mmCIF file of C-alpha atoms in Angstrom:
data_model
loop_
_atom_site.group_PDB
_atom_site.id
_atom_site.type_symbol
_atom_site.label_atom_id
_atom_site.label_comp_id
_atom_site.label_asym_id
_atom_site.label_seq_id
_atom_site.Cartn_x
_atom_site.Cartn_y
_atom_site.Cartn_z
ATOM 1 C CA MET A 1 98.491 90.066 95.906
ATOM 2 C CA PHE A 2 100.732 90.878 98.869
ATOM 3 C CA PHE A 3 101.612 87.184 99.135
ATOM 4 C CA VAL A 4 102.635 87.343 95.469
ATOM 5 C CA GLY A 5 104.680 90.459 96.204
ATOM 6 C CA ALA A 6 106.331 88.848 99.220
ATOM 7 C CA SER A 7 107.301 85.834 97.114
ATOM 8 C CA ASN A 8 108.520 87.995 94.259
ATOM 9 C CA VAL A 9 110.654 90.232 96.467
ATOM 10 C CA LEU A 10 112.794 87.281 97.572
ATOM 11 C CA LEU A 11 112.906 85.492 94.216
ATOM 12 C CA ALA A 12 113.952 88.655 92.384
ATOM 13 C CA MET A 13 116.829 89.424 94.738
ATOM 14 C CA LEU A 14 117.889 85.808 95.085
ATOM 15 C CA TRP A 15 118.668 85.697 91.363
ATOM 16 C CA TRP A 16 120.285 89.144 91.360
ATOM 17 C CA ALA A 17 122.490 88.358 94.367
ATOM 18 C CA ALA A 18 123.559 85.079 92.744
ATOM 19 C CA TRP A 19 124.337 86.878 89.476
ATOM 20 C CA LEU A 20 126.435 89.522 91.242
ATOM 21 C CA VAL A 21 128.335 86.859 93.189
ATOM 22 C CA SER A 22 128.996 84.837 90.026
ATOM 23 C CA THR A 23 130.198 87.959 88.214
ATOM 24 C CA ARG A 24 132.568 88.983 90.995
ATOM 25 C CA TRP A 25 133.783 85.483 91.812
ATOM 26 C CA PRO A 26 133.886 83.414 88.570
ATOM 27 C CA GLN A 27 134.218 80.131 90.456
ATOM 28 C CA PHE A 28 130.480 80.482 91.147
ATOM 29 C CA ALA A 29 129.633 80.711 87.440
ATOM 30 C CA MET A 30 125.982 80.624 86.430
ATOM 31 C CA PRO A 31 124.059 81.037 83.138
ATOM 32 C CA GLN A 32 124.086 84.536 81.668
ATOM 33 C CA PRO A 33 120.811 85.976 80.360
ATOM 34 C CA SER A 34 120.445 86.809 76.686
ATOM 35 C CA VAL A 35 119.383 90.309 77.737
ATOM 36 C CA TYR A 36 121.821 92.497 79.678
ATOM 37 C CA ALA A 37 121.458 91.392 83.313
ATOM 38 C CA GLY A 38 121.270 94.902 84.758
ATOM 39 C CA TRP A 39 118.326 95.730 82.506
ATOM 40 C CA MET A 40 116.575 92.492 83.479
ATOM 41 C CA HIS A 41 117.096 93.358 87.146
ATOM 42 C CA ALA A 42 115.479 96.772 86.615
ATOM 43 C CA PHE A 43 112.553 95.288 84.678
ATOM 44 C CA VAL A 44 111.822 92.583 87.255
ATOM 45 C CA MET A 45 112.010 94.925 90.232
ATOM 46 C CA GLN A 46 109.858 97.660 88.671
ATOM 47 C CA TYR A 47 107.242 95.920 86.574
ATOM 48 C CA GLN A 48 106.828 92.628 88.424
ATOM 49 C CA MET A 49 108.003 92.751 92.046
ATOM 50 C CA LEU A 50 106.940 96.256 93.158
ATOM 51 C CA ALA A 51 103.951 96.161 90.794
ATOM 52 C CA SER A 52 102.607 93.184 92.775
ATOM 53 C CA PHE A 53 102.332 95.295 95.926
ATOM 54 C CA ILE A 54 101.086 98.360 94.044
ATOM 55 C CA PHE A 55 98.224 96.538 92.349
ATOM 56 C CA GLY A 56 97.311 94.700 95.542
ATOM 57 C CA PHE A 57 97.023 98.047 97.314
ATOM 58 C CA LEU A 58 95.248 99.976 94.548
ATOM 59 C CA LEU A 59 92.707 97.245 93.800
ATOM 60 C CA THR A 60 91.732 97.486 97.464
ATOM 61 C CA VAL A 61 91.733 101.262 98.018
ATOM 62 C CA PHE A 62 90.437 102.589 94.679
ATOM 63 C CA PRO A 63 86.802 101.679 95.456
ATOM 64 C CA ARG A 64 87.172 102.970 99.036
ATOM 65 C CA TRP A 65 88.649 106.300 97.941
ATOM 66 C CA MET A 66 85.743 106.751 95.514
ATOM 67 C CA GLY A 67 82.964 105.462 97.741
ATOM 68 C CA LEU A 68 82.187 102.568 95.378
ATOM 69 C CA ARG A 69 81.548 98.869 95.926
ATOM 70 C CA GLU A 70 84.657 96.766 96.535
ATOM 71 C CA PHE A 71 85.877 94.438 93.796
ATOM 72 C CA GLU A 72 84.969 90.765 93.845
ATOM 73 C CA ARG A 73 87.789 88.455 94.928
ATOM 74 C CA TRP A 74 88.184 86.893 91.474
ATOM 75 C CA ARG A 75 89.313 90.268 90.105
ATOM 76 C CA TYR A 76 92.622 89.844 91.901
ATOM 77 C CA VAL A 77 93.328 86.386 90.502
ATOM 78 C CA PRO A 78 94.434 87.181 86.914
ATOM 79 C CA VAL A 79 96.563 90.072 88.175
ATOM 80 C CA GLY A 80 98.278 87.926 90.785
ATOM 81 C CA LEU A 81 98.812 84.990 88.431
ATOM 82 C CA GLY A 82 100.176 87.273 85.729
ATOM 83 C CA LEU A 83 102.707 88.990 87.978
ATOM 84 C CA PHE A 84 103.802 85.908 89.917
ATOM 85 C CA GLY A 85 103.889 83.585 86.908
ATOM 86 C CA GLY A 86 105.422 86.344 84.817
ATOM 87 C CA GLN A 87 108.290 86.953 87.226
ATOM 88 C CA LEU A 88 108.903 83.246 87.812
ATOM 89 C CA SER A 89 109.029 82.580 84.051
ATOM 90 C CA THR A 90 111.302 85.591 83.534
ATOM 91 C CA LEU A 91 113.734 84.366 86.174
ATOM 92 C CA LEU A 92 113.715 80.877 84.658
ATOM 93 C CA GLY A 93 114.437 82.611 81.363
ATOM 94 C CA VAL A 94 117.507 84.412 82.657
ATOM 95 C CA MET A 95 118.680 81.128 84.178
ATOM 96 C CA GLY A 96 118.707 79.349 80.829
ATOM 97 C CA TRP A 97 115.132 78.692 79.657
ATOM 98 C CA HIS A 98 115.288 81.344 76.944
ATOM 99 C CA ALA A 99 111.599 81.122 76.048
ATOM 100 C CA GLY A 100 110.863 82.060 79.645
ATOM 101 C CA ILE A 101 111.676 85.725 79.015
ATOM 102 C CA VAL A 102 108.946 85.963 76.349
ATOM 103 C CA VAL A 103 106.508 83.796 78.328
ATOM 104 C CA GLY A 104 107.131 85.888 81.435
ATOM 105 C CA LEU A 105 106.619 89.094 79.494
ATOM 106 C CA LEU A 106 103.297 87.891 78.053
ATOM 107 C CA MET A 107 102.066 86.822 81.490
ATOM 108 C CA THR A 108 103.132 90.159 82.954
ATOM 109 C CA LEU A 109 101.294 92.017 80.202
ATOM 110 C CA GLY A 110 98.208 89.927 80.945
ATOM 111 C CA GLY A 111 98.347 90.758 84.644
ATOM 112 C CA TRP A 112 98.826 94.462 83.968
ATOM 113 C CA ILE A 113 95.977 94.602 81.452
ATOM 114 C CA ALA A 114 93.649 92.778 83.860
ATOM 115 C CA ALA A 115 94.451 95.346 86.566
ATOM 116 C CA LEU A 116 94.039 98.384 84.310
ATOM 117 C CA VAL A 117 90.765 97.102 82.865
ATOM 118 C CA THR A 118 89.483 96.591 86.407
ATOM 119 C CA LEU A 119 90.566 99.999 87.744
ATOM 120 C CA ALA A 120 89.807 102.255 84.760
ATOM 121 C CA PRO A 121 85.962 102.098 84.852
ATOM 122 C CA LEU A 122 85.962 103.469 88.397
ATOM 123 C CA LEU A 123 87.381 106.771 87.150
ATOM 124 C CA TRP A 124 84.192 107.631 85.250
ATOM 125 C CA ARG A 125 81.809 105.717 87.506
ATOM 126 C CA GLU A 126 82.411 107.816 90.620
ATOM 127 C CA LYS A 127 80.224 110.851 91.263
ATOM 128 C CA GLY A 128 83.021 113.252 92.197
ATOM 129 C CA THR A 129 86.677 113.564 91.275
ATOM 130 C CA THR A 130 89.232 111.655 93.331
ATOM 131 C CA TRP A 131 92.509 113.222 92.249
ATOM 132 C CA HIS A 132 94.671 110.710 94.096
ATOM 133 C CA ALA A 133 93.053 107.897 92.111
ATOM 134 C CA ARG A 134 93.583 109.806 88.866
ATOM 135 C CA SER A 135 97.197 110.509 89.780
ATOM 136 C CA CYS A 136 97.844 106.813 90.484
ATOM 137 C CA PHE A 137 96.126 105.768 87.267
ATOM 138 C CA ALA A 138 98.156 108.274 85.246
ATOM 139 C CA ALA A 139 101.277 106.676 86.707
ATOM 140 C CA LEU A 140 99.964 103.211 85.833
ATOM 141 C CA ALA A 141 99.331 104.388 82.256
ATOM 142 C CA LEU A 142 102.942 105.589 81.988
ATOM 143 C CA GLY A 143 104.042 102.292 83.502
ATOM 144 C CA PHE A 144 102.077 100.382 80.891
ATOM 145 C CA ALA A 145 103.753 102.493 78.182
ATOM 146 C CA GLY A 146 107.076 101.415 79.703
ATOM 147 C CA LEU A 147 105.951 97.789 79.613
ATOM 148 C CA VAL A 148 105.063 98.161 75.920
ATOM 149 C CA ALA A 149 108.504 99.697 75.293
ATOM 150 C CA TRP A 150 110.132 96.692 76.988
ATOM 151 C CA THR A 151 108.030 94.374 74.846
ATOM 152 C CA ALA A 152 109.288 96.119 71.712
ATOM 153 C CA PHE A 153 112.865 95.661 72.911
ATOM 154 C CA VAL A 154 112.423 91.964 73.722
ATOM 155 C CA LEU A 155 110.893 91.404 70.263
ATOM 156 C CA GLY A 156 113.950 92.896 68.564
ATOM 157 C CA ALA A 157 113.658 96.689 68.642
ATOM 158 C CA SER A 158 116.568 98.994 69.474
ATOM 159 C CA PRO A 159 118.021 98.917 73.027
ATOM 160 C CA ILE A 160 116.825 102.510 73.381
ATOM 161 C CA TRP A 161 113.401 100.998 74.082
ATOM 162 C CA ALA A 162 114.817 99.123 77.075
ATOM 163 C CA PHE A 163 116.334 102.374 78.347
ATOM 164 C CA THR A 164 112.996 104.145 77.846
ATOM 165 C CA SER A 165 111.151 101.375 79.679
ATOM 166 C CA ILE A 166 113.461 101.546 82.699
ATOM 167 C CA LYS A 167 113.170 105.330 82.986
ATOM 168 C CA LEU A 168 109.384 105.231 82.607
ATOM 169 C CA GLY A 169 109.243 102.576 85.317
ATOM 170 C CA THR A 170 111.182 104.739 87.767
ATOM 171 C CA PHE A 171 109.956 108.283 87.111
ATOM 172 C CA GLY A 172 106.655 107.613 85.347
ATOM 173 C CA LEU A 173 105.318 104.733 87.451
ATOM 174 C CA LEU A 174 106.932 104.091 90.817
ATOM 175 C CA LEU A 175 107.887 107.530 92.087
ATOM 176 C CA PRO A 176 104.495 109.131 91.239
ATOM 177 C CA VAL A 177 102.568 106.196 92.760
ATOM 178 C CA TYR A 178 104.644 106.272 95.944
ATOM 179 C CA MET A 179 104.309 110.038 96.299
ATOM 180 C CA THR A 180 100.565 110.017 95.554
ATOM 181 C CA VAL A 181 99.954 107.349 98.191
ATOM 182 C CA ALA A 182 102.164 109.238 100.653
ATOM 183 C CA HIS A 183 100.273 112.475 99.966
ATOM 184 C CA ARG A 184 96.955 110.739 100.553
ATOM 185 C CA MET A 185 97.819 108.413 103.430
ATOM 186 C CA PHE A 186 100.748 109.720 105.521
ATOM 187 C CA PRO A 187 98.957 112.803 106.937
ATOM 188 C CA PHE A 188 95.833 110.673 107.425
ATOM 189 C CA PHE A 189 97.760 108.027 109.375
ATOM 190 C CA ALA A 190 99.394 110.702 111.546
ATOM 191 C CA GLY A 191 96.113 112.510 112.162
ATOM 192 C CA SER A 192 94.446 109.304 113.333
ATOM 193 C CA VAL A 193 96.956 108.567 116.120
ATOM 194 C CA VAL A 194 98.729 111.828 117.066
ATOM 195 C CA PRO A 195 96.574 114.199 119.161
ATOM 196 C CA GLY A 196 96.393 117.717 117.751
ATOM 197 C CA TYR A 197 98.008 116.785 114.435
ATOM 198 C CA ALA A 198 96.675 118.906 111.550
ATOM 199 C CA PRO A 199 96.889 117.005 108.226
ATOM 200 C CA TRP A 200 98.453 119.083 105.426
ATOM 201 C CA ARG A 201 98.045 117.812 101.895
ATOM 202 C CA PRO A 202 97.179 120.594 99.403
ATOM 203 C CA MET A 203 96.696 119.295 95.878
ATOM 204 C CA TRP A 204 99.131 121.845 94.435
ATOM 205 C CA VAL A 205 101.933 119.880 96.102
ATOM 206 C CA LEU A 206 101.034 116.818 94.044
ATOM 207 C CA GLY A 207 100.739 118.923 90.887
ATOM 208 C CA VAL A 208 104.170 120.520 91.367
ATOM 209 C CA PHE A 209 105.678 117.136 92.133
ATOM 210 C CA TRP A 210 104.234 115.661 88.931
ATOM 211 C CA GLY A 211 105.581 118.574 86.874
ATOM 212 C CA LEU A 212 109.101 118.260 88.271
ATOM 213 C CA VAL A 213 109.201 114.468 87.943
ATOM 214 C CA LEU A 214 108.005 114.646 84.324
ATOM 215 C CA LEU A 215 110.676 117.282 83.645
ATOM 216 C CA HIS A 216 113.294 114.926 85.091
ATOM 217 C CA LEU A 217 111.903 112.037 83.044
ATOM 218 C CA GLY A 218 111.915 114.050 79.829
ATOM 219 C CA MET A 219 115.542 115.114 80.301
ATOM 220 C CA GLU A 220 116.565 111.532 81.093
ATOM 221 C CA LEU A 221 114.938 110.328 77.879
ATOM 222 C CA VAL A 222 116.842 112.879 75.753
ATOM 223 C CA HIS A 223 120.086 112.295 77.728
ATOM 224 C CA ALA A 224 120.260 115.863 79.052
ATOM 225 C CA TYR A 225 122.004 114.579 82.167
ATOM 226 C CA GLY A 226 123.847 117.785 82.953
ATOM 227 C CA TRP A 227 120.579 119.688 83.280
ATOM 228 C CA LEU A 228 118.697 117.275 85.542
ATOM 229 C CA TRP A 229 119.431 119.583 88.478
ATOM 230 C CA LEU A 230 116.801 121.957 87.082
ATOM 231 C CA ALA A 231 114.197 119.395 88.180
ATOM 232 C CA ASP A 232 116.073 117.730 91.018
ATOM 233 C CA ALA A 233 117.084 120.810 93.030
ATOM 234 C CA PRO A 234 113.443 121.964 93.356
ATOM 235 C CA LEU A 235 112.530 118.369 94.264
ATOM 236 C CA VAL A 236 115.044 118.567 97.127
ATOM 237 C CA VAL A 237 113.273 121.652 98.428
ATOM 238 C CA LEU A 238 109.794 120.173 97.949
ATOM 239 C CA SER A 239 110.688 116.894 99.663
ATOM 240 C CA ILE A 240 112.233 118.754 102.626
ATOM 241 C CA VAL A 241 109.041 120.813 102.939
ATOM 242 C CA LEU A 242 106.991 117.609 102.983
ATOM 243 C CA CYS A 243 109.210 116.015 105.617
ATOM 244 C CA VAL A 244 108.927 119.097 107.832
ATOM 245 C CA ARG A 245 105.182 119.695 107.343
ATOM 246 C CA TRP A 246 104.175 116.050 107.668
ATOM 247 C CA TRP A 247 106.485 115.032 110.516
ATOM 248 C CA PRO A 248 104.371 114.643 113.699
ATOM 249 C CA ALA A 249 105.784 116.364 116.774
ATOM 250 C CA GLY A 250 106.025 114.515 120.065
ATOM 251 C CA PRO A 251 105.643 110.789 120.797
ATOM 252 C CA LYS A 252 104.335 108.585 118.003
ATOM 253 C CA PRO A 253 103.980 104.840 117.423
ATOM 254 C CA GLY A 254 106.764 102.996 115.629
ATOM 255 C CA LEU A 255 104.477 102.048 112.744
ATOM 256 C CA LEU A 256 104.078 105.771 112.006
ATOM 257 C CA THR A 257 107.711 106.696 112.663
ATOM 258 C CA VAL A 258 109.045 104.338 110.007
ATOM 259 C CA LEU A 259 106.824 105.926 107.340
ATOM 260 C CA PHE A 260 108.431 109.321 107.879
ATOM 261 C CA LEU A 261 111.941 107.902 108.258
ATOM 262 C CA GLY A 262 111.432 106.271 104.870
ATOM 263 C CA LEU A 263 110.214 109.592 103.454
ATOM 264 C CA ALA A 264 113.449 111.212 104.643
ATOM 265 C CA TRP A 265 115.276 109.286 101.900
ATOM 266 C CA LEU A 266 113.571 111.470 99.300
ATOM 267 C CA PRO A 267 115.579 114.692 99.889
ATOM 268 C CA ILE A 268 118.725 112.559 100.153
ATOM 269 C CA THR A 269 117.891 110.977 96.804
ATOM 270 C CA PHE A 270 117.367 114.247 94.962
ATOM 271 C CA THR A 271 120.422 115.821 96.572
ATOM 272 C CA LEU A 272 122.462 112.966 95.095
ATOM 273 C CA TYR A 273 120.737 113.348 91.709
ATOM 274 C CA SER A 274 121.437 117.111 91.753
ATOM 275 C CA ALA A 275 125.092 116.590 92.659
ATOM 276 C CA GLN A 276 125.392 113.961 89.927
ATOM 277 C CA ALA A 277 123.910 116.307 87.329
ATOM 278 C CA LEU A 278 126.137 119.261 88.277
ATOM 279 C CA ALA A 279 129.232 117.054 88.261
ATOM 280 C CA TYR A 280 128.268 115.729 84.819
ATOM 281 C CA LEU A 281 127.717 119.268 83.555
ATOM 282 C CA VAL A 282 131.302 120.156 84.527
ATOM 283 C CA THR A 283 133.178 116.906 83.861
ATOM 284 C CA GLY A 284 130.986 114.823 81.549
ATOM 285 C CA VAL A 285 131.298 111.922 84.011
ATOM 286 C CA HIS A 286 128.590 110.211 86.094
ATOM 287 C CA ALA A 287 130.677 110.526 89.243
ATOM 288 C CA LEU A 288 128.156 108.857 91.539
ATOM 289 C CA GLY A 289 127.174 106.063 89.165
ATOM 290 C CA ARG A 290 123.942 104.388 90.261
ATOM 291 C CA ALA A 291 124.124 105.763 93.815
ATOM 292 C CA PRO A 292 121.198 108.216 93.406
ATOM 293 C CA ALA A 293 119.024 105.505 91.837
ATOM 294 C CA HIS A 294 119.686 103.129 94.727
ATOM 295 C CA ALA A 295 119.051 105.810 97.319
ATOM 296 C CA LEU A 296 115.640 106.000 95.658
ATOM 297 C CA PHE A 297 115.059 102.274 95.187
ATOM 298 C CA VAL A 298 116.551 100.751 98.319
ATOM 299 C CA GLY A 299 116.323 103.756 100.627
ATOM 300 C CA PHE A 300 112.957 105.309 99.761
ATOM 301 C CA PHE A 301 111.048 102.559 97.951
ATOM 302 C CA GLY A 302 112.417 99.781 100.173
ATOM 303 C CA SER A 303 111.850 101.586 103.483
ATOM 304 C CA VAL A 304 108.322 102.752 102.641
ATOM 305 C CA LEU A 305 107.488 99.293 101.272
ATOM 306 C CA ILE A 306 108.363 97.681 104.608
ATOM 307 C CA ALA A 307 106.480 100.365 106.553
ATOM 308 C CA MET A 308 103.316 100.335 104.413
ATOM 309 C CA VAL A 309 103.109 96.571 103.915
ATOM 310 C CA THR A 310 103.613 95.995 107.644
ATOM 311 C CA ARG A 311 100.828 98.458 108.482
ATOM 312 C CA VAL A 312 98.404 97.012 105.935
ATOM 313 C CA THR A 313 99.233 93.453 106.984
ATOM 314 C CA GLN A 314 98.684 94.177 110.682
ATOM 315 C CA GLY A 315 95.388 95.962 110.059
ATOM 316 C CA HIS A 316 93.886 93.614 107.490
ATOM 317 C CA SER A 317 94.768 90.498 109.498
ATOM 318 C CA GLY A 318 93.013 91.746 112.634
ATOM 319 C CA ARG A 319 96.243 92.451 114.517
ATOM 320 C CA ALA A 320 97.235 95.480 116.566
ATOM 321 C CA LEU A 321 98.698 98.400 114.622
ATOM 322 C CA VAL A 322 102.185 98.019 116.061
ATOM 323 C CA MET A 323 105.614 97.533 114.541
ATOM 324 C CA PRO A 324 106.672 93.911 115.247
ATOM 325 C CA LYS A 325 110.306 93.174 116.116
ATOM 326 C CA VAL A 326 110.911 91.349 112.840
ATOM 327 C CA ALA A 327 109.638 94.398 110.938
ATOM 328 C CA TRP A 328 111.976 96.663 112.922
ATOM 329 C CA PHE A 329 114.850 94.366 112.013
ATOM 330 C CA ALA A 330 113.903 94.530 108.323
ATOM 331 C CA PHE A 331 113.556 98.314 108.407
ATOM 332 C CA VAL A 332 116.831 99.002 110.208
ATOM 333 C CA ALA A 333 118.690 96.442 108.105
ATOM 334 C CA ILE A 334 117.413 97.945 104.849
ATOM 335 C CA GLN A 335 118.889 101.302 105.924
ATOM 336 C CA VAL A 336 122.268 99.593 106.209
ATOM 337 C CA VAL A 337 121.763 97.886 102.851
ATOM 338 C CA ALA A 338 120.902 101.215 101.220
ATOM 339 C CA MET A 339 124.086 102.822 102.548
ATOM 340 C CA LEU A 340 126.162 99.816 101.452
ATOM 341 C CA ARG A 341 124.713 99.953 97.937
ATOM 342 C CA ILE A 342 125.279 103.697 97.662
ATOM 343 C CA GLY A 343 128.815 103.343 98.955
ATOM 344 C CA ALA A 344 129.502 100.488 96.520
ATOM 345 C CA GLU A 345 129.517 103.010 93.660
ATOM 346 C CA LEU A 346 132.538 104.723 95.195
ATOM 347 C CA ALA A 347 134.343 101.624 96.483
ATOM 348 C CA ARG A 348 137.502 100.278 94.904
ATOM 349 C CA ASP A 349 135.925 96.827 94.465
ATOM 350 C CA SER A 350 132.431 97.966 93.482
ATOM 351 C CA MET A 351 131.117 94.580 92.377
ATOM 352 C CA GLN A 352 132.085 92.973 95.673
ATOM 353 C CA TRP A 353 130.126 95.550 97.653
ATOM 354 C CA GLN A 354 127.172 95.346 95.284
ATOM 355 C CA ALA A 355 127.051 91.600 95.930
ATOM 356 C CA ILE A 356 127.299 92.144 99.690
ATOM 357 C CA ALA A 357 124.447 94.670 99.543
ATOM 358 C CA ALA A 358 122.275 92.240 97.540
ATOM 359 C CA ILE A 359 122.910 89.468 100.068
ATOM 360 C CA GLY A 360 122.160 91.993 102.813
ATOM 361 C CA TRP A 361 118.756 92.646 101.177
ATOM 362 C CA LEU A 362 117.945 88.936 101.501
ATOM 363 C CA VAL A 363 119.117 88.813 105.126
ATOM 364 C CA ALA A 364 117.085 91.933 105.926
ATOM 365 C CA LEU A 365 113.825 90.824 104.340
ATOM 366 C CA LEU A 366 113.757 87.017 104.703
ATOM 367 C CA PRO A 367 112.434 86.909 108.323
ATOM 368 C CA TRP A 368 109.927 89.688 107.558
ATOM 369 C CA VAL A 369 108.671 87.963 104.394
ATOM 370 C CA MET A 370 108.332 84.640 106.224
ATOM 371 C CA ARG A 371 106.208 86.311 108.902
ATOM 372 C CA ILE A 372 103.870 88.194 106.571
ATOM 373 C CA GLY A 373 103.649 85.173 104.236
ATOM 374 C CA ARG A 374 102.453 83.035 107.130
ATOM 375 C CA ILE A 375 99.883 85.692 108.039
ATOM 376 C CA TYR A 376 98.513 85.802 104.476
ATOM 377 C CA LEU A 377 97.930 82.048 104.565
ATOM 378 C CA SER A 378 96.134 82.141 107.934
ATOM 379 C CA PRO A 379 92.639 83.276 109.011
ATOM 380 C CA ARG A 380 92.280 86.752 110.509
ATOM 381 C CA LYS A 381 93.385 87.006 114.129
ATOM 382 C CA ASP A 382 90.095 88.644 115.189
ATOM 383 C CA GLY A 383 87.898 85.955 113.649
ATOM 384 C CA LYS A 384 86.424 88.193 110.952
ATOM 385 C CA PRO A 385 86.211 86.896 107.340
ATOM 386 C CA GLY A 386 89.500 87.038 105.443
#
């Protein structure tokens, strides 16, 4: 599943970078998708690319969190085929094979359904109550609702269904999954390597976070943009509290440091969302454009993706839990890309800087993806099965 995700992360941005370049510089013209390209970009990144990593992780940790038997290997196959084949067909669709968009959607639906059908029975099979698993599954259920909304749009329903799908993907699926995993794993990781570290992860934090994110989502869906600060300002405070309470004092390994540096994008993100909302309340203009969204996607999601995938890859391949040089390059470079993409919203030639940021994403992640891809195709370093 991580190999699928690694492949998808490059394919998705390769098309998007090419589309941005062709839009800014017409001499590099390329086929235009039948669906608005920006919406396709959001769909691919949320429901296919990032979903590949999410399902790979959750199919592995759900049984462990609940103390149940691990899934058989074949359980991963339909999920992986659905998400890889679905994204590949979708990208072929936006490049000119128009049936590919529908084929890709059907394959993606198949992969999602296979994953949900595999994970759901564990929720009532376990003896206790694993709230992190339930939180992740609630996010997956909202994500599936977003996938159904996208399906309705592709089959001819109003564009409002595409808008709904994109918002559900961001604030119903990805942000809750990321925060749930962070709440479960970040203090655990720190406690396992930093002497004297006291893990802090009260469940009320997750409950408050869910309430505020759903409030933000609801206001987005009814276009109450000027009032989003009612959810986002408290999220600034909550995310700062998490950064302060979770941050380990003293020396710490690089593989742990990058997790918390990635988390630091969360208060930045919600500060930008709050400023955007207040400006809209006064002027009726989205002054920051898509800057807050890309602080979230490139800054937070991108940074934590590199940190978590690197850690999981090192551990599950029998390697030392260290941050390799190529991973450091990817992590530092993605910080630059995030700042470029945020700044592009305020630049005079916005499309040019968006294209540069997209190319920067490829430069940042290509060496890292090549390394982890090679690891996934090789036996474990320590000789154990896998």
